[in-house]
Short mmCIF file of N, CA and C in Angstrom, two decimals:
data_model
loop_
_atom_site.label_atom_id
_atom_site.label_comp_id
_atom_site.label_asym_id
_atom_site.label_seq_id
_atom_site.Cartn_x
_atom_site.Cartn_y
_atom_site.Cartn_z
N MET A 1 84.82 95.79 86.94
CA MET A 1 86.12 96.13 87.55
C MET A 1 87.06 94.91 87.83
N ALA A 2 86.31 93.76 88.22
CA ALA A 2 87.06 92.36 88.74
C ALA A 2 87.62 91.78 87.16
N LYS A 3 86.67 91.86 86.09
CA LYS A 3 86.93 91.26 84.74
C LYS A 3 88.23 92.30 84.17
N ALA A 4 88.34 93.44 84.49
CA ALA A 4 89.33 94.55 84.18
C ALA A 4 90.70 94.11 84.66
N ALA A 5 90.53 93.78 86.02
CA ALA A 5 91.84 93.49 86.77
C ALA A 5 92.30 92.13 86.45
N LEU A 6 91.59 91.20 85.95
CA LEU A 6 92.20 89.97 85.83
C LEU A 6 92.70 90.17 84.19
N GLY A 7 92.17 90.97 83.53
CA GLY A 7 92.74 91.30 82.06
C GLY A 7 91.77 90.23 81.33
N TRP A 8 90.50 89.88 81.78
CA TRP A 8 89.78 89.18 80.90
C TRP A 8 88.66 89.65 79.64
N SER A 9 88.52 89.13 78.90
CA SER A 9 87.81 89.63 77.77
C SER A 9 86.26 89.19 78.10
N ASN A 10 85.17 89.60 77.30
CA ASN A 10 84.00 89.13 77.43
C ASN A 10 83.88 87.41 76.78
N PRO A 11 84.72 87.10 76.04
CA PRO A 11 84.62 85.81 75.37
C PRO A 11 85.49 84.78 76.50
N THR A 12 86.12 85.45 77.25
CA THR A 12 86.80 84.63 78.33
C THR A 12 86.04 84.32 79.39
N LEU A 13 85.59 85.40 79.75
CA LEU A 13 84.55 85.44 81.02
C LEU A 13 83.25 84.62 80.73
N ALA A 14 82.96 84.52 79.30
CA ALA A 14 81.73 83.45 79.06
C ALA A 14 82.25 82.16 78.89
N GLU A 15 83.61 81.67 78.73
CA GLU A 15 83.95 80.44 78.55
C GLU A 15 84.18 79.91 80.17
N LYS A 16 84.69 80.75 80.94
CA LYS A 16 84.85 80.41 82.40
C LYS A 16 83.61 80.34 83.11
N THR A 17 82.47 80.93 82.80
CA THR A 17 81.15 81.00 83.35
C THR A 17 80.10 80.05 82.75
N GLY A 18 80.07 79.88 81.57
CA GLY A 18 79.35 79.19 80.68
C GLY A 18 78.05 80.07 80.27
N LEU A 19 78.15 81.47 80.54
CA LEU A 19 77.15 82.32 80.33
C LEU A 19 77.15 82.82 78.91
N HIS A 20 75.99 83.07 78.10
CA HIS A 20 75.98 83.94 76.94
C HIS A 20 76.47 85.20 76.93
N ARG A 21 77.02 85.72 76.10
CA ARG A 21 77.58 87.13 75.94
C ARG A 21 76.40 88.13 76.11
N ASN A 22 75.38 87.86 75.95
CA ASN A 22 73.94 88.90 75.96
C ASN A 22 73.77 88.73 77.54
N THR A 23 73.79 87.55 78.26
CA THR A 23 73.78 87.96 79.81
C THR A 23 74.95 88.39 80.11
N LEU A 24 76.03 88.48 79.93
CA LEU A 24 77.21 89.21 80.48
C LEU A 24 77.00 90.67 80.19
N ASN A 25 76.42 91.09 78.98
CA ASN A 25 76.20 92.50 78.60
C ASN A 25 75.02 92.87 79.70
N ARG A 26 74.05 92.09 79.79
CA ARG A 26 72.96 92.87 80.67
C ARG A 26 73.65 92.81 82.35
N ALA A 27 74.30 91.65 82.57
CA ALA A 27 75.13 92.00 83.96
C ALA A 27 75.88 93.46 84.05
N GLU A 28 76.60 93.77 82.73
CA GLU A 28 77.40 94.71 83.23
C GLU A 28 76.47 96.07 82.91
N ASN A 29 75.41 95.96 82.43
CA ASN A 29 74.38 97.01 82.36
C ASN A 29 73.31 97.22 83.78
N GLY A 30 73.67 96.14 84.60
CA GLY A 30 72.93 96.27 85.81
C GLY A 30 71.75 95.74 85.90
N GLU A 31 71.52 94.67 84.71
CA GLU A 31 70.06 94.07 84.63
C GLU A 31 70.30 92.60 84.99
N ALA A 32 71.19 92.16 85.76
CA ALA A 32 71.31 90.51 85.72
C ALA A 32 70.26 90.12 87.01
N LYS A 33 70.23 88.90 86.82
CA LYS A 33 69.45 88.11 87.87
C LYS A 33 70.22 87.99 88.92
N ARG A 34 69.78 87.59 89.97
CA ARG A 34 70.67 87.33 91.35
C ARG A 34 71.68 86.29 90.95
N SER A 35 71.24 84.91 90.22
CA SER A 35 71.76 83.99 90.26
C SER A 35 73.13 84.00 89.24
N THR A 36 72.74 85.04 88.33
CA THR A 36 74.08 85.42 87.60
C THR A 36 75.09 86.22 88.15
N LEU A 37 74.46 87.03 89.03
CA LEU A 37 75.47 87.66 89.77
C LEU A 37 76.28 87.12 90.76
N GLU A 38 75.69 85.91 91.43
CA GLU A 38 76.40 84.88 92.39
C GLU A 38 77.44 84.17 91.49
N LEU A 39 76.92 83.59 90.52
CA LEU A 39 77.90 83.04 89.59
C LEU A 39 79.33 83.68 89.10
N LEU A 40 78.95 85.01 88.51
CA LEU A 40 79.99 86.01 88.51
C LEU A 40 81.02 85.95 89.64
N ARG A 41 80.29 86.58 90.61
CA ARG A 41 81.12 86.73 91.88
C ARG A 41 82.12 85.34 92.29
N ARG A 42 81.69 84.41 92.22
CA ARG A 42 82.16 82.95 92.67
C ARG A 42 83.21 82.73 91.69
N VAL A 43 83.07 83.21 90.46
CA VAL A 43 84.20 82.68 89.57
C VAL A 43 85.12 83.65 89.64
N PHE A 44 84.97 85.29 89.87
CA PHE A 44 85.90 85.96 89.96
C PHE A 44 86.79 85.99 91.20
N GLU A 45 85.87 85.28 92.65
CA GLU A 45 86.80 85.15 93.59
C GLU A 45 87.55 83.74 93.48
N GLU A 46 87.02 82.67 92.86
CA GLU A 46 88.08 81.71 92.23
C GLU A 46 89.30 82.14 91.65
N ALA A 47 89.13 83.12 91.19
CA ALA A 47 90.23 83.50 90.33
C ALA A 47 91.25 84.55 91.22
N GLY A 48 90.82 84.92 92.36
CA GLY A 48 91.67 85.83 93.31
C GLY A 48 91.35 87.01 93.38
N ILE A 49 90.11 87.29 93.38
CA ILE A 49 89.46 88.48 93.35
C ILE A 49 88.61 88.62 94.98
N GLU A 50 88.85 89.62 95.52
CA GLU A 50 88.27 89.74 97.01
C GLU A 50 87.50 91.07 96.63
N PHE A 51 86.11 90.98 97.21
CA PHE A 51 85.34 92.00 96.59
C PHE A 51 85.49 92.85 98.05
N ILE A 52 85.46 94.31 98.10
CA ILE A 52 85.58 94.96 99.60
C ILE A 52 84.06 95.53 99.43
N PRO A 53 83.54 95.50 100.80
CA PRO A 53 82.13 96.12 100.86
C PRO A 53 82.43 97.74 100.95
N GLU A 54 81.17 98.36 100.58
CA GLU A 54 81.19 99.85 100.75
C GLU A 54 81.20 100.11 102.15
N ASN A 55 82.18 101.19 102.16
CA ASN A 55 82.43 101.24 103.47
C ASN A 55 82.63 103.15 103.88
N GLY A 56 81.95 103.78 103.19
CA GLY A 56 82.06 105.28 103.09
C GLY A 56 83.10 105.73 101.86
N GLY A 57 83.82 104.78 101.39
CA GLY A 57 84.65 105.24 100.38
C GLY A 57 84.23 104.55 99.07
N GLY A 58 83.18 103.60 99.19
CA GLY A 58 82.64 102.90 97.98
C GLY A 58 83.24 101.54 97.88
N ALA A 59 82.47 100.73 97.29
CA ALA A 59 82.97 99.42 97.03
C ALA A 59 83.91 99.38 96.08
N GLY A 60 84.62 98.13 96.29
CA GLY A 60 85.87 97.76 95.28
C GLY A 60 86.13 96.32 95.31
N ILE A 61 87.42 96.14 94.68
CA ILE A 61 88.00 94.72 94.42
C ILE A 61 89.47 94.96 94.86
N ARG A 62 89.79 94.05 95.10
CA ARG A 62 91.37 93.79 95.16
C ARG A 62 91.66 92.27 94.99
N PHE A 63 92.87 92.06 94.77
CA PHE A 63 93.58 90.57 94.59
C PHE A 63 93.58 90.02 96.20
N ARG A 64 93.23 88.92 96.32
CA ARG A 64 93.26 88.25 97.79
C ARG A 64 94.89 87.87 97.90
N ASN A 65 94.79 88.05 99.35
CA ASN A 65 96.47 87.75 99.73
C ASN A 65 96.46 86.07 99.78
N ARG A 66 97.53 85.77 99.66
CA ARG A 66 97.76 84.49 99.98
C ARG A 66 98.04 83.98 101.16
N ALA A 67 98.28 82.87 101.69
CA ALA A 67 98.64 82.31 103.31
C ALA A 67 100.18 82.94 103.31
N ASP A 68 100.83 82.99 102.54
CA ASP A 68 102.23 83.51 102.56
C ASP A 68 102.58 84.76 102.42
N GLY A 69 101.32 85.75 102.33
CA GLY A 69 101.60 87.11 102.46
C GLY A 69 101.48 87.78 101.05
N THR A 70 101.53 86.85 100.07
CA THR A 70 101.71 87.76 98.58
C THR A 70 100.39 87.58 98.24
N ARG A 71 100.26 88.37 97.12
CA ARG A 71 98.92 88.51 96.36
C ARG A 71 98.77 87.75 95.23
N ASP A 72 97.41 87.06 95.10
CA ASP A 72 97.07 86.42 93.88
C ASP A 72 97.19 87.46 92.90
N GLU A 73 97.86 87.82 92.01
CA GLU A 73 97.86 88.35 90.96
C GLU A 73 97.96 87.75 89.69
N HIS A 74 97.21 88.02 88.80
CA HIS A 74 97.20 87.18 87.50
C HIS A 74 97.42 88.11 86.30
#
């Protein structure tokens, strides 16, 4: 969801993370190592994505609000 929200392709994500496309494919299929998931989360958060915890309605993402109240939308 985060990749789509940012409009990033797999080659873009690979460039930003330094991960091989096979590693990204495994992550998308739920087969990633914890360290890979942590890296992906960090890169997405640096790009303005905020992860919303599951609270009965399901987990999700949104763009983080800036200090001035506007959203980090890419």
